Amino acid sequence: MAPRVIKLGGSLLDCDGLAARVRRWLAQQPNGPNILLAGGGELADVVRRAFAQHRLDEEAAHWLCVRLLGVTAELLARLLPEAAHATRLEELRSARACQPVVFDCEHFLRHDDARWPDPLPHTWDVTSDSIAARLAQRLAACELVLLKSRLPDPRWDLAQAAEAGFVDRYFPRAARCLRRIRYVNLRDEAFPEIVFANP
């Protein structure tokens, strides 16, 4: 069964009752393996400010942010103790439908994605949005779900969403082969969503 890749936006890490919200939303989804990847949120913003103030190398800043995604992954795993915590792509390929998996993506980016002909750039154009899209592509996921604090304009295509800063600049390219993308406002108790289907 094809997995569902779910990116939990870093802006949601300060959301009251986050674990309960995630559990309630997951319970409403069709059956299948659920792979969760947490964004960097305010931790990544610290690196962004240091990059601007201290003129850090952009690639070095990228990998610092990737390491911080390991911290937010561990945080999410502690909030959801019923979930498995994975660090390798092969662990995800055998994920069970009955147990969500929180994924730390550093090994995937440094080793698995690096071996493909078009690895993700190590720049600010790539954030956890594009990393989740790339993971969904590599796993042949049934869909990519972006859990956010708000919804995009329903008229936007992927390029317009990136231009508006709703997703990162590389996302239109990273997600171009995905059949189905869902945006969900997890802060809203009703979990409103917008479904985007690539032509």
Backbone as CSV, one residue per row, in Angstrom:
resi,resn,N_x,N_y,N_z,CA_x,CA_y,CA_z,C_x,C_y,C_z
1,MET,0.855,-1.195,0.000,0.000,0.000,0.000,0.885,1.239,0.000
2,ALA,0.595,2.165,-0.901,1.413,3.373,-1.011,1.243,4.244,0.227
3,PRO,2.336,4.797,0.742,2.233,5.625,1.946,1.719,7.025,1.643
4,ARG,1.323,7.697,2.681,0.970,9.117,2.639,2.108,9.866,3.335
5,VAL,2.704,10.841,2.662,3.749,11.653,3.282,3.109,12.935,3.795
6,ILE,3.340,13.228,5.074,2.698,14.359,5.740,3.782,15.270,6.294
7,LYS,3.789,16.522,5.832,4.735,17.496,6.373,3.996,18.355,7.390
8,LEU,4.462,18.313,8.634,3.887,19.154,9.691,4.670,20.457,9.723
9,GLY,4.031,21.542,9.370,4.717,22.830,9.330,5.300,23.226,10.669
10,GLY,6.508,23.782,10.634,7.162,24.214,11.864,6.383,25.270,12.613
11,SER,5.543,26.019,11.896,4.726,27.039,12.559,3.697,26.428,13.497
12,LEU,3.451,25.118,13.368,2.458,24.457,14.218,3.042,23.947,15.526
13,LEU,4.351,24.016,15.681,4.975,23.428,16.873,4.565,24.130,18.165
14,ASP,4.067,25.365,18.058,3.598,26.071,19.254,2.081,26.006,19.401
15,CYS,1.443,25.132,18.634,-0.020,25.036,18.644,-0.481,24.263,19.883
16,ASP,-1.415,24.833,20.632,-1.962,24.150,21.807,-2.613,22.830,21.393
17,GLY,-2.349,21.795,22.161,-2.964,20.506,21.878,-2.544,19.909,20.556
18,LEU,-1.296,20.152,20.149,-0.839,19.711,18.824,-0.981,18.199,18.654
19,ALA,-0.531,17.429,19.623,-0.594,15.968,19.485,-2.021,15.493,19.290
20,ALA,-2.950,16.056,20.067,-4.352,15.655,19.939,-4.903,16.032,18.577
21,ARG,-4.501,17.183,18.064,-4.958,17.603,16.735,-4.448,16.642,15.668
22,VAL,-3.161,16.307,15.754,-2.585,15.398,14.761,-3.289,14.048,14.827
23,ARG,-3.496,13.537,16.023,-4.175,12.244,16.173,-5.592,12.298,15.593
24,ARG,-6.307,13.379,15.884,-7.687,13.488,15.399,-7.730,13.576,13.884
25,TRP,-6.775,14.344,13.311,-6.729,14.447,11.853,-6.366,13.099,11.232
26,LEU,-5.360,12.411,11.791,-4.964,11.105,11.253,-6.125,10.116,11.292
27,ALA,-6.928,10.174,12.361,-8.047,9.244,12.497,-9.089,9.446,11.401
28,GLN,-9.103,10.613,10.789,-10.073,10.913,9.731,-9.576,10.529,8.338
29,GLN,-8.334,10.052,8.233,-7.748,9.777,6.930,-8.018,8.341,6.476
30,PRO,-8.033,8.136,5.163,-8.152,6.759,4.669,-6.995,5.900,5.189
31,ASN,-7.253,4.624,5.311,-6.256,3.704,5.844,-5.012,3.673,4.953
32,GLY,-3.861,3.557,5.585,-2.602,3.480,4.852,-1.460,3.964,5.713
33,PRO,-0.218,3.647,5.332,0.934,4.113,6.102,1.045,5.642,6.076
34,ASN,1.317,6.229,7.235,1.464,7.680,7.355,2.884,8.013,7.792
35,ILE,3.599,8.752,6.948,4.973,9.157,7.216,4.972,10.651,7.525
36,LEU,5.402,11.039,8.728,5.381,12.442,9.140,6.788,13.028,9.154
37,LEU,6.906,14.210,8.606,8.159,14.959,8.612,7.865,16.337,9.189
38,ALA,8.592,16.720,10.234,8.341,18.005,10.899,9.207,19.103,10.296
39,GLY,8.634,20.286,10.151,9.395,21.440,9.693,10.252,22.027,10.802
40,GLY,11.067,23.013,10.445,12.024,23.574,11.395,11.499,24.707,12.249
41,GLY,10.497,25.419,11.748,9.894,26.503,12.525,10.889,27.545,12.998
42,GLU,10.744,27.962,14.237,11.580,29.029,14.786,13.046,28.613,14.915
43,LEU,13.318,27.321,15.042,14.708,26.872,15.112,15.434,27.197,13.807
44,ALA,14.788,26.951,12.683,15.389,27.277,11.399,15.540,28.785,11.231
45,ASP,14.622,29.549,11.810,14.726,31.015,11.718,15.989,31.530,12.411
46,VAL,16.418,30.849,13.473,17.661,31.237,14.149,18.834,31.118,13.185
47,VAL,18.871,30.031,12.420,19.947,29.843,11.438,19.838,30.890,10.329
48,ARG,18.631,31.188,9.905,18.449,32.217,8.869,19.034,33.554,9.322
49,ARG,18.764,33.928,10.572,19.282,35.198,11.071,20.805,35.159,11.184
50,ALA,21.344,34.042,11.633,22.798,33.911,11.735,23.446,33.956,10.348
51,PHE,22.792,33.355,9.376,23.282,33.384,7.998,23.391,34.822,7.498
52,ALA,22.352,35.612,7.767,22.349,37.002,7.314,23.329,37.861,8.102
53,GLN,23.389,37.648,9.393,24.221,38.513,10.236,25.702,38.167,10.155
54,HIS,26.013,36.882,10.087,27.406,36.456,10.170,27.972,35.940,8.852
55,ARG,27.166,36.044,7.796,27.611,35.644,6.451,28.076,34.200,6.404
56,LEU,27.249,33.317,6.952,27.539,31.895,6.879,27.474,31.412,5.432
57,ASP,28.203,30.358,5.151,28.104,29.701,3.857,26.696,29.134,3.699
58,GLU,26.089,29.309,2.523,24.699,28.902,2.332,24.526,27.388,2.468
59,GLU,25.450,26.619,1.939,25.329,25.168,2.060,25.476,24.733,3.516
60,ALA,26.402,25.363,4.227,26.559,25.045,5.656,25.276,25.366,6.419
61,ALA,24.654,26.496,6.102,23.397,26.864,6.753,22.302,25.845,6.430
62,HIS,22.284,25.380,5.188,21.299,24.368,4.787,21.425,23.120,5.665
63,TRP,22.648,22.632,5.839,22.826,21.402,6.610,22.574,21.618,8.100
64,LEU,22.827,22.812,8.594,22.458,23.110,9.973,20.939,22.996,10.139
65,CYS,20.213,23.521,9.179,18.747,23.435,9.247,18.275,21.988,9.134
66,VAL,18.939,21.204,8.289,18.577,19.788,8.179,18.784,19.085,9.515
67,ARG,19.888,19.388,10.198,20.120,18.796,11.521,19.028,19.212,12.499
68,LEU,18.550,20.451,12.381,17.471,20.911,13.256,16.167,20.167,12.970
69,LEU,15.990,19.717,11.731,14.808,18.909,11.431,14.846,17.596,12.215
70,GLY,16.052,17.131,12.546,16.158,15.962,13.414,15.651,16.261,14.817
71,VAL,15.892,17.491,15.274,15.408,17.900,16.595,13.877,17.981,16.599
72,THR,13.310,18.597,15.572,11.845,18.708,15.532,11.201,17.349,15.287
73,ALA,11.901,16.459,14.570,11.386,15.096,14.403,11.333,14.389,15.756
74,GLU,12.385,14.538,16.547,12.390,13.898,17.869,11.316,14.503,18.766
75,LEU,11.124,15.823,18.664,10.063,16.470,19.434,8.702,15.892,19.059
76,LEU,8.450,15.771,17.748,7.169,15.226,17.301,7.013,13.774,17.742
77,ALA,8.100,13.011,17.693,8.033,11.615,18.125,7.709,11.520,19.619
78,ARG,8.214,12.463,20.408,7.902,12.452,21.847,6.461,12.882,22.103
79,LEU,5.945,13.768,21.253,4.540,14.162,21.383,3.609,13.032,20.971
80,LEU,4.092,12.174,20.062,3.296,11.051,19.562,4.027,9.744,19.887
81,PRO,4.058,9.333,21.152,4.842,8.147,21.527,4.361,6.863,20.869
82,GLU,3.146,6.882,20.338,2.638,5.700,19.643,3.248,5.550,18.247
83,ALA,3.914,6.592,17.772,4.524,6.560,16.442,5.911,5.934,16.492
84,ALA,6.303,5.310,15.392,7.683,4.859,15.237,8.538,6.063,14.863
85,HIS,9.835,5.962,15.093,10.772,7.039,14.761,11.822,6.435,13.838
86,ALA,11.876,6.882,12.588,12.756,6.287,11.585,13.786,7.298,11.099
87,THR,14.947,6.782,10.712,16.017,7.622,10.169,16.511,7.131,8.813
88,ARG,15.993,6.016,8.316,16.452,5.417,7.059,15.278,5.200,6.115
89,LEU,15.532,5.375,4.841,14.486,5.211,3.834,13.917,3.796,3.846
90,GLU,14.767,2.798,4.033,14.283,1.418,4.016,13.300,1.143,5.152
91,GLU,13.418,1.862,6.256,12.457,1.703,7.340,11.075,2.175,6.916
92,LEU,11.027,3.177,6.073,9.746,3.724,5.626,9.064,2.800,4.624
93,ARG,9.854,2.104,3.826,9.278,1.219,2.806,8.499,0.066,3.431
94,SER,8.808,-0.244,4.676,8.100,-1.342,5.353,7.146,-0.827,6.430
95,ALA,6.811,0.460,6.364,5.920,1.054,7.375,4.547,0.385,7.353
96,ARG,3.978,0.216,8.540,2.671,-0.421,8.669,1.562,0.633,8.670
97,ALA,0.404,0.238,8.159,-0.721,1.170,8.084,-1.220,1.563,9.464
98,CYS,-1.009,0.707,10.464,-1.595,0.954,11.779,-0.729,1.848,12.665
99,GLN,0.492,2.185,12.240,1.377,2.967,13.097,2.017,4.107,12.302
100,PRO,1.761,5.357,12.693,2.442,6.459,12.000,3.944,6.411,12.269
101,VAL,4.707,6.977,11.349,6.160,7.002,11.466,6.632,8.445,11.361
102,VAL,7.409,8.893,12.331,8.048,10.204,12.277,9.439,10.013,11.686
103,PHE,9.761,10.794,10.669,10.991,10.576,9.900,11.987,11.704,10.111
104,ASP,13.205,11.329,10.493,14.360,12.245,10.532,15.051,12.112,9.187
105,CYS,15.086,13.177,8.406,15.445,13.097,6.990,16.929,13.278,6.675
106,GLU,17.807,13.489,7.664,19.200,13.832,7.343,19.910,12.735,6.551
107,HIS,19.810,11.502,6.988,20.482,10.419,6.262,19.938,10.303,4.842
108,PHE,18.627,10.424,4.693,17.996,10.384,3.373,18.596,11.440,2.443
109,LEU,18.768,12.658,2.949,19.284,13.734,2.111,20.770,13.566,1.809
110,ARG,21.529,13.144,2.796,22.984,13.035,2.611,23.382,11.823,1.761
111,HIS,22.582,10.780,1.793,22.994,9.534,1.145,22.053,9.086,0.036
112,ASP,20.757,8.954,0.320,19.835,8.436,-0.687,19.572,9.459,-1.792
113,ASP,19.123,10.626,-1.414,18.812,11.639,-2.422,20.061,12.070,-3.183
114,ALA,21.206,12.073,-2.509,22.450,12.508,-3.152,22.852,11.592,-4.299
115,ARG,22.368,10.350,-4.319,22.740,9.397,-5.368,21.882,9.532,-6.618
116,TRP,20.783,10.278,-6.519,19.908,10.439,-7.685,20.489,11.492,-8.623
117,PRO,20.070,11.469,-9.899,20.624,12.435,-10.866,20.299,13.888,-10.541
118,ASP,19.213,14.122,-9.813,18.783,15.505,-9.537,18.604,15.725,-8.039
119,PRO,19.656,15.628,-7.237,19.490,15.836,-5.794,18.990,17.246,-5.488
120,LEU,18.318,17.387,-4.376,17.836,18.705,-3.975,19.011,19.656,-3.779
121,PRO,18.864,20.908,-4.203,19.926,21.892,-3.953,20.110,22.140,-2.459
122,HIS,21.322,22.488,-2.084,21.630,22.772,-0.681,21.621,24.284,-0.471
123,THR,20.442,24.872,-0.680,20.285,26.323,-0.622,19.017,26.662,0.146
124,TRP,18.800,27.966,0.338,17.591,28.424,1.019,16.337,28.204,0.183
125,ASP,16.500,27.881,-1.109,15.329,27.597,-1.941,14.614,26.333,-1.483
126,VAL,15.320,25.485,-0.749,14.775,24.198,-0.305,14.539,24.225,1.202
127,THR,13.295,23.987,1.595,12.959,23.823,3.013,12.283,22.465,3.168
128,SER,11.673,22.244,4.300,11.021,20.956,4.542,9.859,20.695,3.582
129,ASP,9.298,21.733,2.950,8.255,21.512,1.940,8.813,20.675,0.792
130,SER,9.934,21.119,0.224,10.533,20.389,-0.899,11.102,19.050,-0.462
131,ILE,11.635,18.989,0.758,12.154,17.708,1.257,11.012,16.693,1.346
132,ALA,9.865,17.119,1.851,8.707,16.221,1.929,8.241,15.811,0.533
133,ALA,8.259,16.751,-0.414,7.862,16.424,-1.783,8.818,15.407,-2.397
134,ARG,10.115,15.598,-2.172,11.089,14.647,-2.690,10.914,13.269,-2.054
135,LEU,10.655,13.237,-0.747,10.419,11.970,-0.065,9.185,11.281,-0.647
136,ALA,8.127,12.041,-0.878,6.908,11.474,-1.472,7.192,10.887,-2.847
137,GLN,8.017,11.567,-3.612,8.392,11.065,-4.933,9.167,9.755,-4.818
138,ARG,10.157,9.721,-3.944,11.003,8.535,-3.802,10.224,7.328,-3.280
139,LEU,9.199,7.577,-2.469,8.397,6.491,-1.903,7.192,6.140,-2.775
140,ALA,7.014,6.852,-3.899,5.826,6.673,-4.741,4.561,6.796,-3.886
141,ALA,4.510,7.864,-3.083,3.407,8.074,-2.142,2.093,8.305,-2.872
142,CYS,1.009,7.949,-2.204,-0.314,8.185,-2.790,-0.650,9.666,-2.800
143,GLU,-0.070,10.418,-1.848,-0.288,11.856,-1.791,0.720,12.495,-0.845
144,LEU,0.884,13.794,-1.014,1.640,14.623,-0.082,0.652,15.549,0.604
145,VAL,0.710,15.589,1.928,-0.159,16.477,2.699,0.709,17.488,3.426
146,LEU,0.423,18.758,3.244,1.124,19.819,3.955,0.190,20.365,5.031
147,LEU,0.507,20.033,6.284,-0.249,20.572,7.412,0.323,21.936,7.745
148,LYS,-0.504,22.965,7.631,-0.047,24.341,7.782,-0.916,25.075,8.809
149,SER,-0.541,26.334,9.053,-1.320,27.186,9.956,-2.386,27.971,9.216
150,ARG,-2.387,27.891,7.903,-3.394,28.568,7.085,-3.442,27.880,5.733
151,LEU,-4.426,28.246,4.927,-4.552,27.692,3.584,-4.075,28.695,2.547
152,PRO,-3.608,28.210,1.408,-3.242,29.126,0.333,-4.486,29.645,-0.375
153,ASP,-4.293,30.634,-1.218,-5.366,31.074,-2.098,-5.726,29.901,-3.015
154,PRO,-6.994,29.511,-3.085,-7.363,28.346,-3.902,-7.082,28.531,-5.390
155,ARG,-6.854,29.765,-5.824,-6.582,30.004,-7.246,-5.119,29.785,-7.600
156,TRP,-4.248,29.667,-6.606,-2.828,29.545,-6.879,-2.466,28.188,-7.454
157,ASP,-1.548,28.207,-8.425,-0.883,26.970,-8.798,0.381,26.854,-7.943
158,LEU,1.212,25.844,-8.191,2.385,25.644,-7.354,3.356,26.815,-7.443
159,ALA,3.532,27.344,-8.649,4.461,28.459,-8.828,3.982,29.695,-8.070
160,GLN,2.689,29.959,-8.099,2.149,31.117,-7.389,2.240,30.936,-5.879
161,ALA,2.043,29.700,-5.408,2.186,29.433,-3.972,3.626,29.679,-3.529
162,ALA,4.587,29.307,-4.369,5.998,29.539,-4.046,6.326,31.024,-4.095
163,GLU,5.812,31.718,-5.084,6.070,33.158,-5.209,5.515,33.929,-4.019
164,ALA,4.396,33.452,-3.476,3.779,34.121,-2.321,4.445,33.724,-1.007
165,GLY,5.381,32.775,-1.046,6.060,32.347,0.166,5.286,31.317,0.978
166,PHE,4.217,30.771,0.410,3.443,29.768,1.133,4.203,28.438,1.199
167,VAL,4.917,28.129,0.136,5.850,26.994,0.090,7.198,27.551,-0.364
168,ASP,8.237,26.728,-0.301,9.549,27.242,-0.682,9.689,27.376,-2.196
169,ARG,10.741,28.054,-2.609,10.917,28.385,-4.027,11.158,27.172,-4.911
170,TYR,11.714,26.110,-4.344,11.994,24.917,-5.151,10.791,23.969,-5.233
171,PHE,9.799,24.204,-4.416,8.681,23.263,-4.308,7.993,22.966,-5.642
172,PRO,7.736,23.946,-6.509,7.073,23.602,-7.776,7.835,22.545,-8.570
173,ARG,9.161,22.585,-8.510,9.950,21.573,-9.215,9.950,20.254,-8.451
174,ALA,10.108,20.312,-7.138,10.151,19.085,-6.334,8.830,18.327,-6.392
175,ALA,7.733,19.059,-6.531,6.405,18.440,-6.481,5.794,18.210,-7.855
176,ARG,6.532,18.484,-8.896,5.921,18.468,-10.234,5.437,17.084,-10.661
177,CYS,6.020,16.017,-10.103,5.619,14.660,-10.483,4.585,14.053,-9.533
178,LEU,4.223,14.770,-8.483,3.267,14.223,-7.524,1.846,14.372,-8.059
179,ARG,1.078,13.321,-7.912,-0.273,13.341,-8.466,-1.244,14.164,-7.636
180,ARG,-1.038,14.160,-6.328,-2.037,14.773,-5.439,-1.340,15.424,-4.249
181,ILE,-1.666,16.700,-4.034,-1.128,17.456,-2.910,-2.316,18.051,-2.156
182,ARG,-2.300,17.896,-0.844,-3.362,18.476,-0.028,-2.751,19.476,0.939
183,TYR,-3.361,20.639,1.009,-3.017,21.645,2.010,-4.102,21.592,3.081
184,VAL,-3.695,21.487,4.345,-4.653,21.395,5.455,-4.304,22.447,6.496
185,ASN,-5.312,23.195,6.945,-5.124,24.148,8.042,-5.383,23.405,9.349
186,LEU,-4.304,22.993,10.016,-4.439,22.207,11.240,-4.809,23.072,12.440
187,ARG,-4.626,24.374,12.354,-5.017,25.257,13.469,-6.531,25.408,13.567
188,ASP,-7.216,25.213,12.458,-8.675,25.295,12.439,-9.236,23.943,12.898
189,GLU,-10.114,23.955,13.875,-10.658,22.720,14.435,-11.372,21.864,13.391
190,ALA,-11.840,22.490,12.316,-12.549,21.743,11.267,-11.599,21.153,10.232
191,PHE,-10.313,21.486,10.316,-9.293,20.999,9.379,-9.668,21.254,7.914
192,PRO,-9.989,22.503,7.560,-10.311,22.762,6.153,-9.099,22.466,5.273
193,GLU,-9.359,22.099,4.031,-8.259,21.731,3.159,-8.536,22.146,1.713
194,ILE,-7.460,22.198,0.964,-7.513,22.427,-0.469,-6.721,21.307,-1.127
195,VAL,-7.298,20.689,-2.143,-6.638,19.598,-2.852,-6.116,20.127,-4.179
196,PHE,-4.843,19.847,-4.430,-4.220,20.247,-5.692,-3.803,18.981,-6.430
197,ALA,-4.301,18.827,-7.656,-3.949,17.682,-8.472,-3.122,18.150,-9.657
198,ASN,-1.934,17.602,-9.814,-1.100,17.951,-10.959,-1.768,17.438,-12.234
199,PRO,-1.689,18.228,-13.315,-2.294,17.761,-14.567,-1.544,16.562,-15.121
